[in-house]
């Protein structure tokens, strides 16, 4: 059974840094495209960062220059490095990945990680 499992420290002070990880497990060939989303209370889920199969990245204006999405293909893991964190970055963060399974692909979601930026 394929799963995306997120991990990372959840509480940080303003100006601090966090790194979230999202590891795919199961009988898979690899991760194609991936993205990190977040949802703050009372707000819609928004795309924060995306990474294409070819390595192209895109970021929301609110995080560009502070967040970096990357991947380790050997470990089937996607990362989100977050720097200069602000209280408004507080949200539940979800990873999403398009995973190659034999001759087909399918999208999966991580379980979500609460990130709180507070002093």
mmCIF file of C-alpha atoms in Angstrom:
data_model
loop_
_atom_site.group_PDB
_atom_site.id
_atom_site.type_symbol
_atom_site.label_atom_id
_atom_site.label_comp_id
_atom_site.label_asym_id
_atom_site.label_seq_id
_atom_site.Cartn_x
_atom_site.Cartn_y
_atom_site.Cartn_z
ATOM 1 C CA UNK A 1 0.000 0.000 0.000
ATOM 2 C CA UNK A 2 1.380 3.392 -1.007
ATOM 3 C CA UNK A 3 1.594 6.096 1.635
ATOM 4 C CA UNK A 4 2.980 9.605 1.975
ATOM 5 C CA UNK A 5 4.237 10.227 5.487
ATOM 6 C CA UNK A 6 5.134 13.714 6.641
ATOM 7 C CA UNK A 7 7.519 14.613 9.418
ATOM 8 C CA UNK A 8 9.139 17.717 10.844
ATOM 9 C CA UNK A 9 9.313 19.958 13.869
ATOM 10 C CA UNK A 10 6.055 21.778 14.463
ATOM 11 C CA UNK A 11 6.688 24.823 16.675
ATOM 12 C CA UNK A 12 9.114 27.619 15.916
ATOM 13 C CA UNK A 13 9.627 31.255 16.862
ATOM 14 C CA UNK A 14 9.246 34.040 14.310
ATOM 15 C CA UNK A 15 12.371 34.317 12.189
ATOM 16 C CA UNK A 16 13.205 30.682 12.735
ATOM 17 C CA UNK A 17 13.518 27.771 10.324
ATOM 18 C CA UNK A 18 11.864 24.405 9.816
ATOM 19 C CA UNK A 19 12.267 21.545 7.405
ATOM 20 C CA UNK A 20 9.332 19.320 6.542
ATOM 21 C CA UNK A 21 9.822 15.910 4.956
ATOM 22 C CA UNK A 22 7.401 13.805 2.969
ATOM 23 C CA UNK A 23 8.418 10.216 2.279
ATOM 24 C CA UNK A 24 6.642 7.854 -0.095
ATOM 25 C CA UNK A 25 6.545 4.207 0.875
ATOM 26 C CA UNK A 26 5.222 1.070 -0.757
ATOM 27 C CA UNK A 27 5.772 -0.583 -4.100
ATOM 28 C CA UNK A 28 6.481 2.483 -6.209
ATOM 29 C CA UNK A 29 8.801 3.386 -9.056
ATOM 30 C CA UNK A 30 9.278 6.973 -7.909
ATOM 31 C CA UNK A 31 7.796 10.417 -7.452
ATOM 32 C CA UNK A 32 6.989 12.485 -10.507
ATOM 33 C CA UNK A 33 5.736 15.946 -9.567
ATOM 34 C CA UNK A 34 5.159 17.089 -5.993
ATOM 35 C CA UNK A 35 3.848 20.040 -4.071
ATOM 36 C CA UNK A 36 3.360 21.454 -0.620
ATOM 37 C CA UNK A 37 0.059 23.040 0.357
ATOM 38 C CA UNK A 38 -1.094 24.728 3.508
ATOM 39 C CA UNK A 39 -4.400 25.540 5.119
ATOM 40 C CA UNK A 40 -4.810 28.093 7.866
ATOM 41 C CA UNK A 41 -7.940 28.211 10.054
ATOM 42 C CA UNK A 42 -10.854 29.720 8.170
ATOM 43 C CA UNK A 43 -8.938 29.823 4.893
ATOM 44 C CA UNK A 44 -8.810 27.704 1.782
ATOM 45 C CA UNK A 45 -5.972 25.313 1.125
ATOM 46 C CA UNK A 46 -3.323 27.032 -0.961
ATOM 47 C CA UNK A 47 -0.373 25.820 -2.982
ATOM 48 C CA UNK A 48 2.863 26.950 -1.374
ATOM 49 C CA UNK A 49 5.508 25.322 -3.561
ATOM 50 C CA UNK A 50 5.647 22.862 -6.432
ATOM 51 C CA UNK A 51 8.341 20.780 -8.063
ATOM 52 C CA UNK A 52 7.981 19.281 -11.513
ATOM 53 C CA UNK A 53 9.390 15.976 -12.661
ATOM 54 C CA UNK A 54 12.059 17.894 -14.530
ATOM 55 C CA UNK A 55 13.052 19.886 -11.487
ATOM 56 C CA UNK A 56 11.294 23.187 -12.159
ATOM 57 C CA UNK A 57 9.987 24.930 -9.066
ATOM 58 C CA UNK A 58 7.240 27.446 -8.402
ATOM 59 C CA UNK A 59 6.379 29.307 -5.233
ATOM 60 C CA UNK A 60 3.522 31.361 -3.890
ATOM 61 C CA UNK A 61 4.399 35.042 -3.733
ATOM 62 C CA UNK A 62 4.037 34.982 0.037
ATOM 63 C CA UNK A 63 6.879 32.461 0.478
ATOM 64 C CA UNK A 64 9.153 33.090 -2.494
ATOM 65 C CA UNK A 65 12.701 33.667 -1.304
ATOM 66 C CA UNK A 66 12.007 32.090 2.076
ATOM 67 C CA UNK A 67 10.864 28.542 1.241
ATOM 68 C CA UNK A 68 12.626 25.914 -0.864
ATOM 69 C CA UNK A 69 11.154 22.691 -2.195
ATOM 70 C CA UNK A 70 13.508 19.848 -3.076
ATOM 71 C CA UNK A 71 13.599 16.094 -3.452
ATOM 72 C CA UNK A 72 15.779 13.062 -2.858
ATOM 73 C CA UNK A 73 14.910 10.600 -5.609
ATOM 74 C CA UNK A 74 16.870 7.764 -4.027
ATOM 75 C CA UNK A 75 14.776 8.039 -0.866
ATOM 76 C CA UNK A 76 11.492 8.961 -2.585
ATOM 77 C CA UNK A 77 11.287 11.967 -0.313
ATOM 78 C CA UNK A 78 10.267 15.574 -0.868
ATOM 79 C CA UNK A 79 11.334 18.398 1.435
ATOM 80 C CA UNK A 80 10.145 21.889 2.254
ATOM 81 C CA UNK A 81 12.797 24.094 3.809
ATOM 82 C CA UNK A 82 11.192 27.112 5.476
ATOM 83 C CA UNK A 83 13.261 30.089 6.614
ATOM 84 C CA UNK A 84 12.474 33.497 8.090
ATOM 85 C CA UNK A 85 9.168 32.141 9.302
ATOM 86 C CA UNK A 86 6.363 34.529 10.152
ATOM 87 C CA UNK A 87 3.267 34.070 12.319
ATOM 88 C CA UNK A 88 1.169 34.148 9.159
ATOM 89 C CA UNK A 89 2.924 30.966 8.014
ATOM 90 C CA UNK A 90 1.052 29.123 10.761
ATOM 91 C CA UNK A 91 -1.083 26.438 9.107
ATOM 92 C CA UNK A 92 -1.463 22.733 8.508
ATOM 93 C CA UNK A 93 0.980 21.781 5.771
ATOM 94 C CA UNK A 94 0.193 18.942 3.374
ATOM 95 C CA UNK A 95 2.413 17.314 0.795
ATOM 96 C CA UNK A 96 1.009 16.035 -2.451
ATOM 97 C CA UNK A 97 2.828 13.815 -4.896
ATOM 98 C CA UNK A 98 2.151 12.223 -8.235
ATOM 99 C CA UNK A 99 3.602 8.756 -7.829
ATOM 100 C CA UNK A 100 4.611 6.260 -10.501
ATOM 101 C CA UNK A 101 3.155 2.849 -9.727
ATOM 102 C CA UNK A 102 4.031 0.276 -12.370
ATOM 103 C CA UNK A 103 2.503 1.613 -15.615
ATOM 104 C CA UNK A 104 0.210 4.189 -14.061
ATOM 105 C CA UNK A 105 0.417 7.276 -11.862
ATOM 106 C CA UNK A 106 -1.703 8.403 -8.982
ATOM 107 C CA UNK A 107 -1.856 11.418 -6.653
ATOM 108 C CA UNK A 108 -1.424 10.947 -2.936
ATOM 109 C CA UNK A 109 -1.670 13.284 0.054
ATOM 110 C CA UNK A 110 0.310 13.296 3.267
ATOM 111 C CA UNK A 111 -1.443 13.281 6.610
ATOM 112 C CA UNK A 112 -0.794 16.960 7.299
ATOM 113 C CA UNK A 113 1.596 18.626 9.751
ATOM 114 C CA UNK A 114 0.620 21.494 12.016
ATOM 115 C CA UNK A 115 3.226 24.239 11.837
ATOM 116 C CA UNK A 116 2.945 26.990 14.426
ATOM 117 C CA UNK A 117 5.057 30.132 14.300
ATOM 118 C CA UNK A 118 4.764 31.906 17.614
ATOM 119 C CA UNK A 119 6.874 33.563 20.269
#
